[in-house]
C-alpha atoms as a printed R data frame, in Angstrom:
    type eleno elety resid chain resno       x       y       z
1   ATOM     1    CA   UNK     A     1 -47.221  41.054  30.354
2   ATOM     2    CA   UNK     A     2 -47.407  38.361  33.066
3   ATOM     3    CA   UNK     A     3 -49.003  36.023  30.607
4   ATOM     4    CA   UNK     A     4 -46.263  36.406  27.590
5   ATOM     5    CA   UNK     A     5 -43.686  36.032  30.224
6   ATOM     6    CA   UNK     A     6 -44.846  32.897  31.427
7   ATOM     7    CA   UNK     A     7 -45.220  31.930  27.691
8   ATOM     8    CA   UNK     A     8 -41.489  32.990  26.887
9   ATOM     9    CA   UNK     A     9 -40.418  31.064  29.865
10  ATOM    10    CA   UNK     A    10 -42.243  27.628  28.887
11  ATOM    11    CA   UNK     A    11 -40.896  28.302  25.194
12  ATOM    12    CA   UNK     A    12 -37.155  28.487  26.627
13  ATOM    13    CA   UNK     A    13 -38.005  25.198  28.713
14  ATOM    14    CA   UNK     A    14 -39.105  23.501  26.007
15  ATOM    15    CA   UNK     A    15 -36.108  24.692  23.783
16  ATOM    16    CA   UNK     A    16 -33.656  23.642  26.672
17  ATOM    17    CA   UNK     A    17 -35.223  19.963  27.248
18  ATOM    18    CA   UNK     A    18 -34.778  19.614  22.782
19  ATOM    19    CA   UNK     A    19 -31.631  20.988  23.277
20  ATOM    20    CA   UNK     A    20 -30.428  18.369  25.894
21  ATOM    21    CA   UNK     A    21 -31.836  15.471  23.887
22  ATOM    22    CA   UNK     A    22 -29.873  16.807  20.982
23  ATOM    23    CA   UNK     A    23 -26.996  17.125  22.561
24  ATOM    24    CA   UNK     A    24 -27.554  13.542  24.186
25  ATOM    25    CA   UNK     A    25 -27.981  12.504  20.414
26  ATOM    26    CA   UNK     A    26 -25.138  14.284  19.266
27  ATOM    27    CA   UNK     A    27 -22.293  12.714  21.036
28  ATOM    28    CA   UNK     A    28 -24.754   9.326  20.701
29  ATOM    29    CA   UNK     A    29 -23.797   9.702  16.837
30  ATOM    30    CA   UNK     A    30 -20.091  11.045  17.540
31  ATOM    31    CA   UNK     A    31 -18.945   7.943  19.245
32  ATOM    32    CA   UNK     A    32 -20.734   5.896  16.659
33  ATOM    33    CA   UNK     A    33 -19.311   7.753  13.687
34  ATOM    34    CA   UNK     A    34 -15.510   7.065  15.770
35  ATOM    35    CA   UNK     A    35 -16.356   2.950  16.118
36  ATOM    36    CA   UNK     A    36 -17.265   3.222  12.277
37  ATOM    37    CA   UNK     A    37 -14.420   4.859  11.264
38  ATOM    38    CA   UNK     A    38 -12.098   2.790  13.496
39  ATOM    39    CA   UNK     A    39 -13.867  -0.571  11.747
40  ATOM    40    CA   UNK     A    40 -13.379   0.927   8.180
41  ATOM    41    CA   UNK     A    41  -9.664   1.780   8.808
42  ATOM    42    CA   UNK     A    42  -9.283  -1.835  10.413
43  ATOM    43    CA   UNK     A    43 -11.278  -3.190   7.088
44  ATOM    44    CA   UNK     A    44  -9.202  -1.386   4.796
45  ATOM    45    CA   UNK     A    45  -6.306  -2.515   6.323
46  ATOM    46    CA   UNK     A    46  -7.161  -6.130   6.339
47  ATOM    47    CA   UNK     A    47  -7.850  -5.877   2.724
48  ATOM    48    CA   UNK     A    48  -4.247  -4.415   1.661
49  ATOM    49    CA   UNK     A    49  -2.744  -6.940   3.753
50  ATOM    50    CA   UNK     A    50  -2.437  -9.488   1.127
51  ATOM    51    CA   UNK     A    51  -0.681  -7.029  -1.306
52  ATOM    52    CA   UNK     A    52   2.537  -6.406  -2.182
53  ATOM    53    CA   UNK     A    53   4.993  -4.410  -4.426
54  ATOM    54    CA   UNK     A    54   6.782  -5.719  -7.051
55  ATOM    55    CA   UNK     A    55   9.101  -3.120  -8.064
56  ATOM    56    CA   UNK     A    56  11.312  -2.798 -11.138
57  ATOM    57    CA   UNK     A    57   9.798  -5.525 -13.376
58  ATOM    58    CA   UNK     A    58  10.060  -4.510 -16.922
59  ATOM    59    CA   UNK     A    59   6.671  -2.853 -18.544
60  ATOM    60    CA   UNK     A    60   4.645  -5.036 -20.462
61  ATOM    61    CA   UNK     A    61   6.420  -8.099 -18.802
62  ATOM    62    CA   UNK     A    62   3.540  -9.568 -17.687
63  ATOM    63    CA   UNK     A    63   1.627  -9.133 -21.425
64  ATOM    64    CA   UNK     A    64  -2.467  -8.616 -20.599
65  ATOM    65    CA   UNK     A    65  -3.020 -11.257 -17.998
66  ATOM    66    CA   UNK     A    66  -0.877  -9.754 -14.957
67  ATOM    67    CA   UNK     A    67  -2.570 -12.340 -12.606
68  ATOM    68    CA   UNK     A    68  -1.365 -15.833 -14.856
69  ATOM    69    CA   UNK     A    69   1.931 -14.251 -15.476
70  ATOM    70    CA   UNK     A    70   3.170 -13.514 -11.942
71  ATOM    71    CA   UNK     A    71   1.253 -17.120 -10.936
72  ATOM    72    CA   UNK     A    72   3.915 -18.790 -12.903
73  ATOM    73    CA   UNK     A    73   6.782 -16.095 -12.862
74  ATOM    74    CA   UNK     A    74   6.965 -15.733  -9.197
75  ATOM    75    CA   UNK     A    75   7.278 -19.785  -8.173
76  ATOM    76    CA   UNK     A    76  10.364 -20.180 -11.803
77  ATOM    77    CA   UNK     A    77  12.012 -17.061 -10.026
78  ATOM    78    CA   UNK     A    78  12.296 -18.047  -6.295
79  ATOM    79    CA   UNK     A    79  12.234 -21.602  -6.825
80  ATOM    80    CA   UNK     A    80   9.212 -24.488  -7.128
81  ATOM    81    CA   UNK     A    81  10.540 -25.753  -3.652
82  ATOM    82    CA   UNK     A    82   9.448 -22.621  -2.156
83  ATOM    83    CA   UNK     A    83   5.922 -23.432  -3.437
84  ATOM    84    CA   UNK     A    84   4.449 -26.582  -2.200
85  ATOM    85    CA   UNK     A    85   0.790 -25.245  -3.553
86  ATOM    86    CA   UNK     A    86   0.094 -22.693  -6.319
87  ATOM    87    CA   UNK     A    87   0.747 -19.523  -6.255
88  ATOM    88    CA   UNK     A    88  -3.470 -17.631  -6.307
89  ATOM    89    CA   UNK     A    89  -3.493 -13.510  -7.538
90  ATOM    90    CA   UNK     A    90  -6.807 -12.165  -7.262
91  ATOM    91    CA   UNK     A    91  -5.705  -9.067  -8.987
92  ATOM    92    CA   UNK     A    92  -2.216  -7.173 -10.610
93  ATOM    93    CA   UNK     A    93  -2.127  -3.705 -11.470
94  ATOM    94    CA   UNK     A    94   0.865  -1.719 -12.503
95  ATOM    95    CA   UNK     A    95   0.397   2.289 -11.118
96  ATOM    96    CA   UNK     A    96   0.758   5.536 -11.649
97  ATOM    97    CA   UNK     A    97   0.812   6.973 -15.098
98  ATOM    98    CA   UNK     A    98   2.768   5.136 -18.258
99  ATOM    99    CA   UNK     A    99   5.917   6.961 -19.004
100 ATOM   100    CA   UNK     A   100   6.152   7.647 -22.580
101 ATOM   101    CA   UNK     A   101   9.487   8.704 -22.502
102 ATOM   102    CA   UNK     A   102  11.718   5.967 -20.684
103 ATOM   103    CA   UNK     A   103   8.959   2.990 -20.243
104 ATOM   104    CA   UNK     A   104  11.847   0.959 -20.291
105 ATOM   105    CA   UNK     A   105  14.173   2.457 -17.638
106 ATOM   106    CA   UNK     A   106  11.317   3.848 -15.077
107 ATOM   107    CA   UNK     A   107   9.157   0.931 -15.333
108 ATOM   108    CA   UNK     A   108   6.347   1.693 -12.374
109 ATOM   109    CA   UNK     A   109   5.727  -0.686  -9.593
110 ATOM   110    CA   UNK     A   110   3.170  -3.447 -10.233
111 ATOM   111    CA   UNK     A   111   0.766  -4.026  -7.254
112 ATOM   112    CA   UNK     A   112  -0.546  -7.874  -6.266
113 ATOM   113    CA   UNK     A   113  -3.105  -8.559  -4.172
114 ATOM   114    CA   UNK     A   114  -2.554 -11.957  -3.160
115 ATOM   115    CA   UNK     A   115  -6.193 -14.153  -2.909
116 ATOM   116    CA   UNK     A   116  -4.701 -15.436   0.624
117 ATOM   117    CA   UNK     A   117  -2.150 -14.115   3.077
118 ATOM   118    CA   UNK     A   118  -0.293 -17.236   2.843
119 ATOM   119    CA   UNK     A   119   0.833 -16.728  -0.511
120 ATOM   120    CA   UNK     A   120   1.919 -13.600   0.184
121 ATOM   121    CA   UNK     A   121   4.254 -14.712   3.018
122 ATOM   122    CA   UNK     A   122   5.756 -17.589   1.122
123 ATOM   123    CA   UNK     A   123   6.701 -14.873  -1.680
124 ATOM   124    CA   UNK     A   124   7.941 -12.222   0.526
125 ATOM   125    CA   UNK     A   125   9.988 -15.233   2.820
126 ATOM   126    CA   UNK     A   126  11.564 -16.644  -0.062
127 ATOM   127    CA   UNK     A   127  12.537 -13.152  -1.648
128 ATOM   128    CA   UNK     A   128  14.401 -12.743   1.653
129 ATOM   129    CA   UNK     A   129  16.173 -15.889   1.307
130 ATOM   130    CA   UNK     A   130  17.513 -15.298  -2.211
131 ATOM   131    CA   UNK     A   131  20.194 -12.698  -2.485
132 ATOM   132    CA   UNK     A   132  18.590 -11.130  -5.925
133 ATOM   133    CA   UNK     A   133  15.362 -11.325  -8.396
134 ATOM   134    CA   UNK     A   134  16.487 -10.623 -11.736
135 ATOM   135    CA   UNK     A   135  13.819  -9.820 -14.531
136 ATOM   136    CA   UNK     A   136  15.084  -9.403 -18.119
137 ATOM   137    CA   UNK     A   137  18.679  -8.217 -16.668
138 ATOM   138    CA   UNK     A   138  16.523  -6.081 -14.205
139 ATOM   139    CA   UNK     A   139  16.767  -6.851 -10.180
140 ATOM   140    CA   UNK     A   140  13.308  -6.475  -9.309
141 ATOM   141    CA   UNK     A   141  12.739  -6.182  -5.489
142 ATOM   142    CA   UNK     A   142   9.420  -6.543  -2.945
143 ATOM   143    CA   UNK     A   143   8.297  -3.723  -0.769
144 ATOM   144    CA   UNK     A   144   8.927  -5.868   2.138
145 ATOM   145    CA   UNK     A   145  12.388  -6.071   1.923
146 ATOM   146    CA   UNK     A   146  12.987  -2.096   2.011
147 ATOM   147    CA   UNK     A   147  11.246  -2.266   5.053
148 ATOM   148    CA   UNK     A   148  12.284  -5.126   6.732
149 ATOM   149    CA   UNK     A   149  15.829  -3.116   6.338
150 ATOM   150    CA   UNK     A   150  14.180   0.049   8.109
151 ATOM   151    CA   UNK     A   151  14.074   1.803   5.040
152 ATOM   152    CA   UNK     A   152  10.976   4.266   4.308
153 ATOM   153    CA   UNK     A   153  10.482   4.728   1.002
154 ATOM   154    CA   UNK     A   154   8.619   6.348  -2.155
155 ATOM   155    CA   UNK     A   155   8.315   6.735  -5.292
156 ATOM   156    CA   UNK     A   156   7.950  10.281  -7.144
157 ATOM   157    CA   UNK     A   157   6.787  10.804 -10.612
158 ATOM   158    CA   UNK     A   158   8.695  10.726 -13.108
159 ATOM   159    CA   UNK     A   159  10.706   8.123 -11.343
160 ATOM   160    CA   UNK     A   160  12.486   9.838  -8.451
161 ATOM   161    CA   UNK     A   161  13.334   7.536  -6.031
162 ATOM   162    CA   UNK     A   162  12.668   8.762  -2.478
163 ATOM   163    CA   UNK     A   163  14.567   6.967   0.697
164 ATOM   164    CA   UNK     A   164  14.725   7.845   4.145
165 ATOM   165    CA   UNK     A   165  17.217   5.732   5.963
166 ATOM   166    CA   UNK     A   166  18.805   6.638   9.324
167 ATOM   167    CA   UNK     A   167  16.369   9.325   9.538
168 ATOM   168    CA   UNK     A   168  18.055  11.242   6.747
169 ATOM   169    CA   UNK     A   169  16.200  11.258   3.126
170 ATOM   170    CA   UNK     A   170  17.278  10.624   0.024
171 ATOM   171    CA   UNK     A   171  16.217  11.332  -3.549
172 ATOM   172    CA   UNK     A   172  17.743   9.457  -6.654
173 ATOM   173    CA   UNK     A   173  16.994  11.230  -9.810
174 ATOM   174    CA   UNK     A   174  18.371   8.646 -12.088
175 ATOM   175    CA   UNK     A   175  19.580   4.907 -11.780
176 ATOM   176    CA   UNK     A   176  22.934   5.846 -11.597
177 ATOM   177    CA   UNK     A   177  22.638   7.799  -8.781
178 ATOM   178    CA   UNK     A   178  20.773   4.822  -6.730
179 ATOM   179    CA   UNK     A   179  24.096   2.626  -7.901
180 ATOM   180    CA   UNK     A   180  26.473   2.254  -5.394
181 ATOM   181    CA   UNK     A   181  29.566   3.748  -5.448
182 ATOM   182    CA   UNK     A   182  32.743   2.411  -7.237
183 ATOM   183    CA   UNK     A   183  34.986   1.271  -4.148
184 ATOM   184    CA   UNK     A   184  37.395   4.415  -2.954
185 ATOM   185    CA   UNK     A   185  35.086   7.350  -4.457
186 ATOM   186    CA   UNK     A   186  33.826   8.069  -0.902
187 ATOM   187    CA   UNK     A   187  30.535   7.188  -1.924
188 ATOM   188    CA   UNK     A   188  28.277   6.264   1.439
């Protein structure tokens, strides 16, 4: 009995010192699993910084090459003064799902990604300065200037609108109900 007790007791030693160093190991790979997460969430946010929005462009506008249209498009729309240096798109993308049913009223948001964060700023300052982008009798607008306003926003599909301004949200179902309202209908 003496024997197998001194036997247990080395056993549980031996299982306590493992269990130490895996513990040590443990919260060894914990805080390195944090700094890699914290360095992928800083990457991944580095790498959308150079996109932007474009919302309410027409479908199709941009034809197959979304990149070469929107190099030209974006410097005729805002002005070539605005654009000392060509305009560089690594990539264009409209997303979400085509809508079948109303391409031409819904059209969904077309993503840029900008090859350098200069080009992005000149676009986004000089959307500020003009009072309105029109497209094909369409005002098309940047995600940056919705939020330089302080207004969240979203889109739903199919096309709702979603706004929260003030801290109070708002959904617009169709594009009437995002128009403002005729002066003296007590519209907001």
């Amino acid at each position: 009995m003496k024997g197998r007790l001194t036997t247990a007791e080395s056993r549980i030693s031996d299982t306590e010192d493992i269990t130490a160093q895996l513990s040590a190991t443990i919260t060894e790979l914990e805080t390195k699993v944090q700094s890699l997460a914290e360095k992928n969430e800083d990457l991944e946010n580095l790498s959308r910084r150079s996109n932007v929005q474009l919302i309410g462009l027409p479908e199709n506008a941009e034809g197959t090459d979304a990149e070469t249209f929107l190099e030209k498009w974006l410097p005729e729309v805002h002005g070539a003064e605005h654009f000392p240096t060509p305009v560089m798109i690594e990539r264009a993308h409209r997303i979400g799902p085509a809508n079948s049913t109303s391409p031409a009223q819904f059209p969904r948001p077309l993503v840029i990604k900008f090859l350098n964060f200069r080009d992005k700023v000149r676009v986004t300052k000089a959307t500020g300065i003009k009072d309105k982008v029109m497209s094909v009798n369409r005002q098309v607008r940047l995600n940056q200037m919705l939020q330089s306003r302080g207004i969240q926003y979203g889109l739903q599909f199919p096309a709702k609108l979603c706004i929260t301004y003030g801290g109070k949200p708002i959904t617009f179902q169709t594009s009437q109900d995002a128009s403002p309202a005729p002066t003296g209908a007590g519209g907001n």
